[in-house]
Structures are given as structure tokens and as C-alpha cells.
């Protein structure tokens, strides 16, 4: 994983300031949490790091590369090599698990054989062995979350962003997933 530096990050939507002058430095290999009340800008900050939302001003550095600098420079999300697990998991219901997990490689034009081999490997990593042909509706919430995590891991990301990854889980599974995420 790579170092992430945020400098004076601000995002304004119309007349609403969602994030104001936020700066942080996360060292390579470290795990941090953004904590705050609903509506304070946690998800907006993650989406800016990922490149899904362009900041109003500020600077984002991932590793040694500037990926955003106040309207001067913007690296699109597909070129940032970031894995993101959304709060809603964003698991596509019309795709089986192999297709869900391997999709980031498909858009990078990786061959089907290589995509499926890598997808099988990361599904095993998140303890979903032999379920590649299943569909999301056949899984529990915790299993769907692990599919989303596998999809984020398949590209060997420099940075992993998790947006409230445990909020939809029961207490027992939440504790288990805390351990599993830390191990990964």
C-alpha cells in the first residue's frame, strides 16, 4: 500500500461546503479511520481520494504521484490504482461472482482466462471458495461484502478505501470482518 497525503482538501457543492481545508498524511502500510457524525464529509473525502469527485481545491498525493492539484491536474479514477468498497457494496445483481470480482480487470482489457484465475484467487483470499458461479442474491450480506472486498483487491491496489464497510453486518460478523480486513 502507498502513502496518501491530503493537503487543504475542500469540496463545495453549490452553496454547501462538504469538506473544508482537510489535511492528513497516512503512511505506507497504515490503517486509519475517518470518524465523525453523518454528513461531516467522510464519504466525500474517500470519493475525492478515489477520483470519483473532483475537489474544489487542495492536493492529493498517492505514493509519489500527485493525482490532484487545485484544478490544474486531475488523474482519473481508473488510473489511480485504488480499491474501494462502498457502503452499499455495489455488487451487480446480474453478474455471477466471478464476473463481479473480475470486472476491474475486464475494463483494463485483461484476458478472460487471466481475469477468472485472479478472481478465483482473491475469492479464496476472502474465504469464498467454489462460489464463482453464484449470484449476489444467493449470498448473505457478509458474503456480498467479501465479494466487494475481493473486487477491490483484484487490482493489487496501492490504496484501499472502505466506506463504512461494517455498518450492514451483525455484531458477530462485524467483529470477524474487522480481523479479516486487518489481516488483508
Coordinates of C-alpha atoms in Angstrom, one line a residue:
X1 CA 0.0 0.0 0.0
X2 CA 1.1 3.5 -0.7
X3 CA 1.4 6.7 1.4
X4 CA -1.5 9.1 1.0
X5 CA -1.2 12.9 1.5
X6 CA -4.1 15.2 1.5
X7 CA -3.4 19.0 1.6
X8 CA -6.1 21.5 2.3
X9 CA -8.8 19.5 0.6
X10 CA -12.1 21.3 0.2
X11 CA -15.3 20.3 -1.6
X12 CA -18.1 22.7 -2.2
X13 CA -21.4 21.6 -3.7
X14 CA -23.4 24.7 -4.8
X15 CA -23.5 26.7 -1.6
X16 CA -22.8 23.8 0.7
X17 CA -19.2 23.1 1.9
X18 CA -19.0 19.3 2.5
X19 CA -15.2 19.2 3.3
X20 CA -13.2 22.3 4.3
X21 CA -9.4 22.5 4.4
X22 CA -8.9 18.9 5.4
X23 CA -5.2 17.7 5.6
X24 CA -3.9 14.3 6.5
X25 CA -1.0 12.0 6.0
X26 CA -1.3 8.3 6.0
X27 CA 2.0 6.4 5.9
X28 CA 2.5 3.4 3.7
X29 CA 1.0 0.3 5.3
X30 CA -1.0 2.1 7.9
X31 CA -4.7 1.7 8.5
X32 CA -6.8 4.8 9.6
X33 CA -10.4 5.6 10.2
X34 CA -12.3 8.8 9.4
X35 CA -14.7 9.2 12.3
X36 CA -17.5 11.8 12.6
X37 CA -21.2 12.3 12.5
X38 CA -23.4 11.7 9.5
X39 CA -22.9 14.4 6.9
X40 CA -19.5 15.6 8.0
X41 CA -17.7 14.7 4.7
X42 CA -16.2 11.2 5.4
X43 CA -17.6 9.6 2.2
X44 CA -16.9 12.8 0.2
X45 CA -13.3 12.7 1.3
X46 CA -13.0 9.0 0.3
X47 CA -14.6 9.7 -3.1
X48 CA -12.2 12.6 -3.7
X49 CA -9.2 10.3 -2.9
X50 CA -10.6 7.7 -5.3
X51 CA -11.1 10.3 -8.0
X52 CA -14.9 9.9 -8.2
X53 CA -15.4 13.5 -7.1
X54 CA -13.1 16.3 -8.1
X55 CA -12.2 18.5 -5.1
X56 CA -12.9 22.3 -5.3
X57 CA -9.3 23.0 -4.1
X58 CA -6.4 21.2 -2.5
X59 CA -3.9 18.5 -3.3
X60 CA -3.9 14.7 -3.2
X61 CA -0.7 12.7 -3.4
X62 CA -0.7 8.8 -3.6
X63 CA 2.7 7.3 -3.3
X64 CA 5.0 9.7 -5.0
X65 CA 2.4 10.8 -7.6
X66 CA 0.2 13.9 -7.5
X67 CA -3.2 12.8 -8.5
X68 CA -5.0 16.1 -7.9
X69 CA -3.8 19.7 -7.6
X70 CA -6.4 22.6 -7.4
X71 CA -8.0 22.5 -10.9
X72 CA -4.5 22.2 -12.5
X73 CA -4.1 18.5 -12.5
X74 CA -6.5 15.6 -12.2
X75 CA -5.8 11.8 -12.6
X76 CA -9.0 9.9 -13.4
X77 CA -10.1 7.1 -11.0
X78 CA -9.2 4.3 -13.4
X79 CA -5.6 5.5 -13.4
X80 CA -5.2 5.8 -9.6
X81 CA -5.0 2.0 -8.8
X82 CA -7.2 2.4 -5.8
X83 CA -9.5 -0.3 -4.4
X84 CA -12.8 0.9 -2.9
X85 CA -15.5 -0.9 -1.0
X86 CA -18.7 1.1 -1.0
X87 CA -21.1 1.2 2.0
X88 CA -23.8 -0.4 -0.2
X89 CA -21.1 -2.9 -1.6
X90 CA -22.2 -2.1 -5.2
X91 CA -22.3 -5.8 -6.1
X92 CA -24.0 -6.1 -9.5
X93 CA -27.1 -8.5 -9.3
X94 CA -27.0 -9.5 -13.0
X95 CA -23.4 -10.8 -12.8
X96 CA -22.1 -14.0 -11.1
X97 CA -19.4 -13.6 -8.6
X98 CA -16.5 -14.3 -11.0
X99 CA -17.8 -11.6 -13.3
X100 CA -18.4 -9.2 -10.4
X101 CA -14.9 -9.7 -8.9
X102 CA -13.1 -9.7 -12.3
X103 CA -14.8 -6.6 -13.7
X104 CA -11.9 -4.2 -12.8
X105 CA -9.6 -6.4 -14.9
X106 CA -12.1 -6.5 -17.7
X107 CA -12.1 -2.8 -18.1
X108 CA -8.3 -3.0 -18.1
X109 CA -8.5 -5.4 -21.1
X110 CA -7.1 -8.4 -19.3
X111 CA -7.9 -11.8 -20.9
X112 CA -10.9 -13.7 -19.6
X113 CA -8.7 -16.7 -18.6
X114 CA -6.4 -14.4 -16.6
X115 CA -9.3 -12.5 -15.1
X116 CA -11.1 -15.6 -13.8
X117 CA -7.8 -17.1 -12.5
X118 CA -7.1 -14.0 -10.5
X119 CA -10.8 -13.7 -9.4
X120 CA -10.7 -17.3 -8.1
X121 CA -7.6 -16.5 -6.2
X122 CA -9.0 -13.4 -4.5
X123 CA -12.3 -15.1 -3.7
X124 CA -10.2 -17.8 -1.9
X125 CA -8.4 -15.0 -0.1
X126 CA -11.7 -13.7 1.3
X127 CA -12.8 -17.3 2.1
X128 CA -15.4 -17.7 -0.7
X129 CA -14.1 -20.9 -2.2
X130 CA -16.0 -22.6 -5.1
X131 CA -18.8 -20.0 -5.3
X132 CA -17.8 -18.2 -8.5
X133 CA -20.9 -19.2 -10.5
X134 CA -23.3 -18.0 -7.8
X135 CA -25.2 -14.7 -8.0
X136 CA -25.3 -12.0 -5.3
X137 CA -28.9 -12.8 -4.3
X138 CA -27.7 -16.3 -3.3
X139 CA -25.3 -14.8 -0.7
X140 CA -25.6 -13.4 2.8
X141 CA -24.8 -9.7 3.5
X142 CA -21.4 -10.7 4.9
X143 CA -20.6 -12.8 1.8
X144 CA -21.7 -9.9 -0.5
X145 CA -19.3 -7.7 1.4
X146 CA -16.5 -10.1 0.9
X147 CA -17.3 -10.1 -2.9
X148 CA -17.0 -6.3 -2.9
X149 CA -13.7 -6.6 -1.0
X150 CA -12.4 -9.2 -3.4
X151 CA -13.3 -6.9 -6.3
X152 CA -11.3 -4.1 -4.7
X153 CA -8.3 -6.3 -4.1
X154 CA -8.1 -7.9 -7.5
X155 CA -6.1 -5.0 -9.0
X156 CA -3.5 -5.1 -6.3
X157 CA -4.3 -1.5 -5.3
X158 CA -1.9 1.0 -3.9
X159 CA -4.6 2.1 -1.5
X160 CA -7.7 0.5 -0.1
X161 CA -10.7 2.7 0.8
X162 CA -13.5 1.3 2.8
X163 CA -16.7 3.3 3.2
X164 CA -18.4 2.1 6.4
X165 CA -17.6 -1.5 5.5
X166 CA -19.1 -3.0 8.6
X167 CA -22.2 -1.0 9.1
X168 CA -24.6 -3.5 7.5
X169 CA -23.3 -6.5 9.4
X170 CA -24.5 -8.1 12.6
X171 CA -22.3 -7.8 15.7
X172 CA -20.6 -11.3 15.4
X173 CA -19.8 -10.9 11.7
X174 CA -18.7 -7.3 12.3
X175 CA -16.0 -8.5 14.8
X176 CA -14.9 -11.3 12.4
X177 CA -14.6 -8.9 9.4
X178 CA -12.6 -6.4 11.5
X179 CA -10.0 -9.1 12.0
X180 CA -10.1 -10.2 8.4
X181 CA -9.7 -6.7 6.9
X182 CA -6.8 -6.0 9.2
X183 CA -5.2 -9.3 8.1
X184 CA -5.5 -8.4 4.4

